């Protein structure tokens, strides 16, 4: 297969993952759906901290999704490693936000 076909496959995969992460992040962030988070990550969160915890955790997942979406949209046009920069930046930023929310509120 040509390189263009592989970049299209990668773009579709990134767009799919981006939609999943963005939707999950939005539900956790805006609707405070803690049941979408693994129970061991939120079983010790106090009731008064649930809104802040969901906000930070959900925003992190949403940022990951946006990074994947931007990379997926850029990949067919750029067709180089540079199209992975938004995904990498979103993944690192989102994971830092998720890990910090778990460490801060799940004590």
N, CA and C atoms as an extended XYZ file, in Angstrom:
321
Properties=species:S:1:pos:R:3:atomname:S:1:resname:S:1:resid:I:1 pbc="F F F"
N         0.835       -1.191        0.000 N   UNK     1
C         0.000        0.000        0.000 CA  UNK     1
C         0.873        1.245        0.000 C   UNK     1
N         0.332        2.285       -0.560 N   UNK     2
C         1.088        3.532       -0.603 CA  UNK     2
C         1.038        4.229        0.754 C   UNK     2
N         1.936        5.165        0.915 N   UNK     3
C         1.990        5.918        2.177 CA  UNK     3
C         0.708        6.701        2.423 C   UNK     3
N         0.097        7.205        1.356 N   UNK     4
C        -1.126        7.988        1.518 CA  UNK     4
C        -2.239        7.163        2.158 C   UNK     4
N        -2.361        5.905        1.770 N   UNK     5
C        -3.385        5.027        2.353 CA  UNK     5
C        -3.122        4.825        3.840 C   UNK     5
N        -1.859        4.641        4.213 N   UNK     6
C        -1.540        4.460        5.629 CA  UNK     6
C        -1.864        5.718        6.435 C   UNK     6
N        -1.587        6.872        5.853 N   UNK     7
C        -1.914        8.116        6.554 CA  UNK     7
C        -3.424        8.301        6.691 C   UNK     7
N        -4.184        7.857        5.725 N   UNK     8
C        -5.648        7.914        5.826 CA  UNK     8
C        -6.135        6.981        6.930 C   UNK     8
N        -5.562        5.781        7.004 N   UNK     9
C        -5.938        4.827        8.061 CA  UNK     9
C        -5.608        5.403        9.433 C   UNK     9
N        -4.426        5.986        9.568 N   UNK    10
C        -4.036        6.603       10.843 CA  UNK    10
C        -4.963        7.769       11.178 C   UNK    10
N        -5.320        8.571       10.178 N   UNK    11
C        -6.205        9.712       10.410 CA  UNK    11
C        -7.576        9.253       10.895 C   UNK    11
N        -8.121        8.213       10.287 N   UNK    12
C        -9.427        7.692       10.718 CA  UNK    12
C        -9.343        7.157       12.139 C   UNK    12
N        -8.276        6.444       12.446 N   UNK    13
C        -8.088        5.935       13.809 CA  UNK    13
C        -7.993        7.080       14.818 C   UNK    13
N        -7.217        8.108       14.484 N   UNK    14
C        -7.083        9.257       15.387 CA  UNK    14
C        -8.416        9.985       15.560 C   UNK    14
N        -9.161       10.146       14.478 N   UNK    15
C       -10.462       10.813       14.586 CA  UNK    15
C       -11.414       10.002       15.456 C   UNK    15
N       -11.408        8.695       15.303 N   UNK    16
C       -12.250        7.821       16.122 CA  UNK    16
C       -11.881        7.937       17.602 C   UNK    16
N       -10.583        7.822       17.909 N   UNK    17
C       -10.144        7.954       19.299 CA  UNK    17
C       -10.426        9.350       19.847 C   UNK    17
N       -10.264       10.365       19.012 N   UNK    18
C       -10.534       11.734       19.444 CA  UNK    18
C       -11.983       11.942       19.822 C   UNK    18
N       -12.885       11.390       19.022 N   UNK    19
C       -14.314       11.510       19.342 CA  UNK    19
C       -14.630       10.800       20.650 C   UNK    19
N       -14.087        9.603       20.834 N   UNK    20
C       -14.350        8.849       22.072 CA  UNK    20
C       -13.845        9.614       23.295 C   UNK    20
N       -12.590       10.061       23.255 N   UNK    21
C       -12.029       10.769       24.409 CA  UNK    21
C       -12.734       12.104       24.654 C   UNK    21
N       -13.052       12.832       23.592 N   UNK    22
C       -13.709       14.133       23.763 CA  UNK    22
C       -15.103       13.968       24.360 C   UNK    22
N       -15.848       12.983       23.901 N   UNK    23
C       -17.202       12.760       24.432 CA  UNK    23
C       -17.136       12.287       25.883 C   UNK    23
N       -16.252       11.327       26.176 N   UNK    24
C       -16.111       10.874       27.564 CA  UNK    24
C       -15.669       12.018       28.474 C   UNK    24
N       -14.697       12.798       28.015 N   UNK    25
C       -14.231       13.938       28.807 CA  UNK    25
C       -15.324       14.953       29.052 C   UNK    25
N       -16.142       15.210       28.026 N   UNK    26
C       -17.228       16.167       28.179 CA  UNK    26
C       -18.253       15.672       29.197 C   UNK    26
N       -18.598       14.386       29.133 N   UNK    27
C       -19.560       13.846       30.094 CA  UNK    27
C       -19.013       13.883       31.515 C   UNK    27
N       -17.745       13.567       31.691 N   UNK    28
C       -17.153       13.601       33.030 CA  UNK    28
C       -17.054       15.044       33.519 C   UNK    28
N       -16.661       15.950       32.644 N   UNK    29
C       -16.434       17.349       33.004 CA  UNK    29
C       -17.743       18.087       33.246 C   UNK    29
N       -18.634       18.079       32.288 N   UNK    30
C       -19.844       18.895       32.380 CA  UNK    30
C       -20.993       18.221       33.122 C   UNK    30
N       -21.139       16.921       32.978 N   UNK    31
C       -22.259       16.204       33.595 CA  UNK    31
C       -21.865       15.516       34.902 C   UNK    31
N       -20.575       15.588       35.264 N   UNK    32
C       -20.040       14.962       36.477 CA  UNK    32
C       -20.405       13.485       36.585 C   UNK    32
N       -20.188       12.759       35.507 N   UNK    33
C       -20.460       11.318       35.463 CA  UNK    33
C       -19.244       10.567       35.994 C   UNK    33
N       -19.171       10.423       37.309 N   UNK    34
C       -18.040        9.726       37.915 CA  UNK    34
C       -18.071        8.228       37.637 C   UNK    34
N       -19.219        7.702       37.217 N   UNK    35
C       -19.287        6.281       36.916 CA  UNK    35
C       -18.520        5.921       35.641 C   UNK    35
N       -18.079        6.914       34.864 N   UNK    36
C       -17.260        6.664       33.685 CA  UNK    36
C       -15.778        6.539       34.029 C   UNK    36
N       -15.430        6.834       35.272 N   UNK    37
C       -14.047        6.741       35.749 CA  UNK    37
C       -13.903        5.432       36.514 C   UNK    37
N       -12.743        4.805       36.402 N   UNK    38
C       -12.481        3.571       37.146 CA  UNK    38
C       -12.670        3.852       38.635 C   UNK    38
N       -13.379        2.967       39.314 N   UNK    39
C       -13.758        3.224       40.702 CA  UNK    39
C       -12.562        3.410       41.635 C   UNK    39
N       -11.436        2.760       41.353 N   UNK    40
C       -10.273        2.928       42.229 CA  UNK    40
C        -9.671        4.328       42.112 C   UNK    40
N       -10.013        5.054       41.056 N   UNK    41
C        -9.504        6.416       40.894 CA  UNK    41
C       -10.382        7.465       41.562 C   UNK    41
N       -11.558        7.068       42.034 N   UNK    42
C       -12.435        8.089       42.626 CA  UNK    42
C       -13.166        7.603       43.873 C   UNK    42
N       -12.750        6.494       44.458 N   UNK    43
C       -13.483        5.975       45.613 CA  UNK    43
C       -13.232        6.764       46.891 C   UNK    43
N       -12.140        7.520       46.967 N   UNK    44
C       -11.844        8.288       48.177 CA  UNK    44
C       -12.091        9.789       48.003 C   UNK    44
N       -12.714       10.174       46.909 N   UNK    45
C       -12.989       11.595       46.661 CA  UNK    45
C       -14.147       12.036       47.552 C   UNK    45
N       -13.943       13.130       48.275 N   UNK    46
C       -14.987       13.648       49.156 CA  UNK    46
C       -16.116       14.251       48.334 C   UNK    46
N       -17.303       14.298       48.926 N   UNK    47
C       -18.470       14.829       48.207 CA  UNK    47
C       -18.288       16.284       47.796 C   UNK    47
N       -17.642       17.079       48.643 N   UNK    48
C       -17.464       18.490       48.302 CA  UNK    48
C       -16.398       18.710       47.216 C   UNK    48
N       -15.558       17.687       46.951 N   UNK    49
C       -14.523       17.795       45.926 CA  UNK    49
C       -14.916       17.158       44.598 C   UNK    49
N       -16.095       16.557       44.521 N   UNK    50
C       -16.474       15.824       43.308 CA  UNK    50
C       -16.559       16.726       42.084 C   UNK    50
N       -17.069       17.934       42.242 N   UNK    51
C       -17.190       18.838       41.095 CA  UNK    51
C       -15.814       19.238       40.575 C   UNK    51
N       -14.899       19.579       41.477 N   UNK    52
C       -13.545       19.953       41.070 CA  UNK    52
C       -12.805       18.764       40.462 C   UNK    52
N       -12.970       17.600       41.061 N   UNK    53
C       -12.324       16.388       40.562 CA  UNK    53
C       -12.814       16.055       39.156 C   UNK    53
N       -14.114       16.062       38.959 N   UNK    54
C       -14.677       15.775       37.637 CA  UNK    54
C       -14.260       16.833       36.623 C   UNK    54
N       -14.182       18.079       37.061 N   UNK    55
C       -13.759       19.136       36.161 CA  UNK    55
C       -12.343       18.939       35.650 C   UNK    55
N       -11.417       18.635       36.558 N   UNK    56
C       -10.022       18.453       36.164 CA  UNK    56
C        -9.825       17.159       35.388 C   UNK    56
N       -10.421       16.075       35.858 N   UNK    57
C       -10.286       14.776       35.191 CA  UNK    57
C       -10.930       14.825       33.807 C   UNK    57
N       -12.137       15.357       33.730 N   UNK    58
C       -12.846       15.428       32.456 CA  UNK    58
C       -12.168       16.359       31.461 C   UNK    58
N       -11.628       17.466       31.940 N   UNK    59
C       -10.904       18.377       31.061 CA  UNK    59
C        -9.666       17.693       30.500 C   UNK    59
N        -9.000       16.903       31.323 N   UNK    60
C        -7.832       16.157       30.843 CA  UNK    60
C        -8.195       15.182       29.735 C   UNK    60
N        -9.276       14.438       29.929 N   UNK    61
C        -9.720       13.509       28.884 CA  UNK    61
C       -10.162       14.267       27.634 C   UNK    61
N       -10.806       15.399       27.810 N   UNK    62
C       -11.249       16.219       26.678 CA  UNK    62
C       -10.049       16.752       25.887 C   UNK    62
N        -9.009       17.174       26.594 N   UNK    63
C        -7.794       17.668       25.932 CA  UNK    63
C        -7.138       16.549       25.120 C   UNK    63
N        -7.119       15.343       25.655 N   UNK    64
C        -6.589       14.203       24.904 CA  UNK    64
C        -7.393       14.010       23.619 C   UNK    64
N        -8.712       14.084       23.736 N   UNK    65
C        -9.566       13.922       22.571 CA  UNK    65
C        -9.344       14.997       21.527 C   UNK    65
N        -9.188       16.239       21.951 N   UNK    66
C        -8.947       17.336       21.013 CA  UNK    66
C        -7.595       17.148       20.318 C   UNK    66
N        -6.588       16.695       21.051 N   UNK    67
C        -5.284       16.426       20.441 CA  UNK    67
C        -5.370       15.372       19.351 C   UNK    67
N        -6.108       14.292       19.625 N   UNK    68
C        -6.305       13.249       18.617 CA  UNK    68
C        -7.096       13.784       17.418 C   UNK    68
N        -8.130       14.578       17.666 N   UNK    69
C        -8.936       15.125       16.575 CA  UNK    69
C        -8.113       16.045       15.665 C   UNK    69
N        -7.314       16.902       16.260 N   UNK    70
C        -6.494       17.813       15.461 CA  UNK    70
C        -5.461       17.032       14.650 C   UNK    70
N        -4.833       16.032       15.278 N   UNK    71
C        -3.875       15.209       14.534 CA  UNK    71
C        -4.558       14.435       13.424 C   UNK    71
N        -5.736       13.905       13.706 N   UNK    72
C        -6.465       13.174       12.683 CA  UNK    72
C        -6.853       14.041       11.509 C   UNK    72
N        -7.187       15.294       11.787 N   UNK    73
C        -7.545       16.209       10.708 CA  UNK    73
C        -6.318       16.647        9.916 C   UNK    73
N        -5.168       16.735       10.545 N   UNK    74
C        -3.950       17.202        9.872 CA  UNK    74
C        -3.209       16.091        9.121 C   UNK    74
N        -3.340       14.855        9.573 N   UNK    75
C        -2.531       13.758        9.041 CA  UNK    75
C        -2.651       13.576        7.527 C   UNK    75
N        -3.843       13.563        6.913 N   UNK    76
C        -3.880       13.354        5.457 CA  UNK    76
C        -3.245       14.490        4.653 C   UNK    76
N        -3.201       15.687        5.222 N   UNK    77
C        -2.671       16.832        4.492 CA  UNK    77
C        -1.176       17.024        4.700 C   UNK    77
N        -0.712       16.783        5.929 N   UNK    78
C         0.701       17.002        6.239 CA  UNK    78
C         1.531       15.792        5.816 C   UNK    78
N         1.071       14.589        6.085 N   UNK    79
C         1.720       13.325        5.727 CA  UNK    79
C         3.177       13.264        6.178 C   UNK    79
N         3.388       13.625        7.426 N   UNK    80
C         4.718       13.496        8.019 CA  UNK    80
C         4.549       13.306        9.520 C   UNK    80
N         5.668       13.152       10.166 N   UNK    81
C         5.666       12.959       11.615 CA  UNK    81
C         5.151       14.196       12.332 C   UNK    81
N         5.232       15.353       11.688 N   UNK    82
C         4.787       16.598       12.314 CA  UNK    82
C         3.281       16.602       12.601 C   UNK    82
N         2.541       15.761       11.915 N   UNK    83
C         1.101       15.703       12.167 CA  UNK    83
C         0.785       15.036       13.512 C   UNK    83
N         1.780       14.383       14.110 N   UNK    84
C         1.573       13.734       15.409 CA  UNK    84
C         1.839       14.670       16.581 C   UNK    84
N         2.316       15.865       16.322 N   UNK    85
C         2.634       16.807       17.403 CA  UNK    85
C         1.402       17.191       18.215 C   UNK    85
N         0.249       17.539       17.605 N   UNK    86
C        -0.917       17.869       18.440 CA  UNK    86
C        -1.392       16.696       19.297 C   UNK    86
N        -1.312       15.476       18.760 N   UNK    87
C        -1.714       14.301       19.531 CA  UNK    87
C        -0.791       14.106       20.731 C   UNK    87
N         0.492       14.247       20.505 N   UNK    88
C         1.461       14.078       21.586 CA  UNK    88
C         1.288       15.156       22.653 C   UNK    88
N         1.104       16.396       22.222 N   UNK    89
C         0.914       17.490       23.179 CA  UNK    89
C        -0.374       17.301       23.973 C   UNK    89
N        -1.447       16.918       23.293 N   UNK    90
C        -2.711       16.684       23.984 CA  UNK    90
C        -2.635       15.508       24.938 C   UNK    90
N        -1.946       14.455       24.523 N   UNK    91
C        -1.818       13.274       25.373 CA  UNK    91
C        -1.020       13.584       26.638 C   UNK    91
N         0.097       14.268       26.490 N   UNK    92
C         0.916       14.607       27.663 CA  UNK    92
C         0.168       15.564       28.589 C   UNK    92
N        -0.416       16.613       28.028 N   UNK    93
C        -1.144       17.589       28.847 CA  UNK    93
C        -2.334       16.943       29.541 C   UNK    93
N        -3.111       16.147       28.807 N   UNK    94
C        -4.278       15.487       29.387 CA  UNK    94
C        -3.912       14.498       30.474 C   UNK    94
N        -2.855       13.713       30.245 N   UNK    95
C        -2.437       12.752       31.270 CA  UNK    95
C        -1.931       13.448       32.525 C   UNK    95
N        -1.233       14.563       32.364 N   UNK    96
C        -0.787       15.329       33.535 CA  UNK    96
C        -1.994       15.825       34.323 C   UNK    96
N        -3.015       16.298       33.628 N   UNK    97
C        -4.222       16.778       34.308 CA  UNK    97
C        -4.945       15.639       35.021 C   UNK    97
N        -5.060       14.485       34.377 N   UNK    98
C        -5.747       13.338       34.986 CA  UNK    98
C        -4.987       12.830       36.193 C   UNK    98
N        -3.678       12.655       36.058 N   UNK    99
C        -2.876       12.151       37.176 CA  UNK    99
C        -2.885       13.145       38.332 C   UNK    99
N        -2.796       14.443       38.025 N   UNK   100
C        -2.823       15.424       39.109 CA  UNK   100
C        -4.170       15.442       39.822 C   UNK   100
N        -5.271       15.234       39.088 N   UNK   101
C        -6.581       15.206       39.748 CA  UNK   101
C        -6.702       13.988       40.661 C   UNK   101
N        -6.196       12.849       40.219 N   UNK   102
C        -6.253       11.647       41.060 CA  UNK   102
C        -5.382       11.817       42.287 C   UNK   102
N        -4.184       12.368       42.118 N   UNK   103
C        -3.294       12.538       43.259 CA  UNK   103
C        -3.816       13.586       44.246 C   UNK   103
N        -4.469       14.620       43.735 N   UNK   104
C        -4.944       15.699       44.600 CA  UNK   104
C        -6.208       15.337       45.366 C   UNK   104
N        -7.175       14.700       44.706 N   UNK   105
C        -8.486       14.495       45.312 CA  UNK   105
C        -8.755       13.076       45.806 C   UNK   105
N        -7.993       12.091       45.383 N   UNK   106
C        -8.249       10.703       45.789 CA  UNK   106
C        -7.274       10.310       46.901 C   UNK   106
N        -7.421       10.947       48.055 N   UNK   107
C        -6.549       10.656       49.201 CA  UNK   107
C        -7.327        9.933       50.266 C   UNK   107
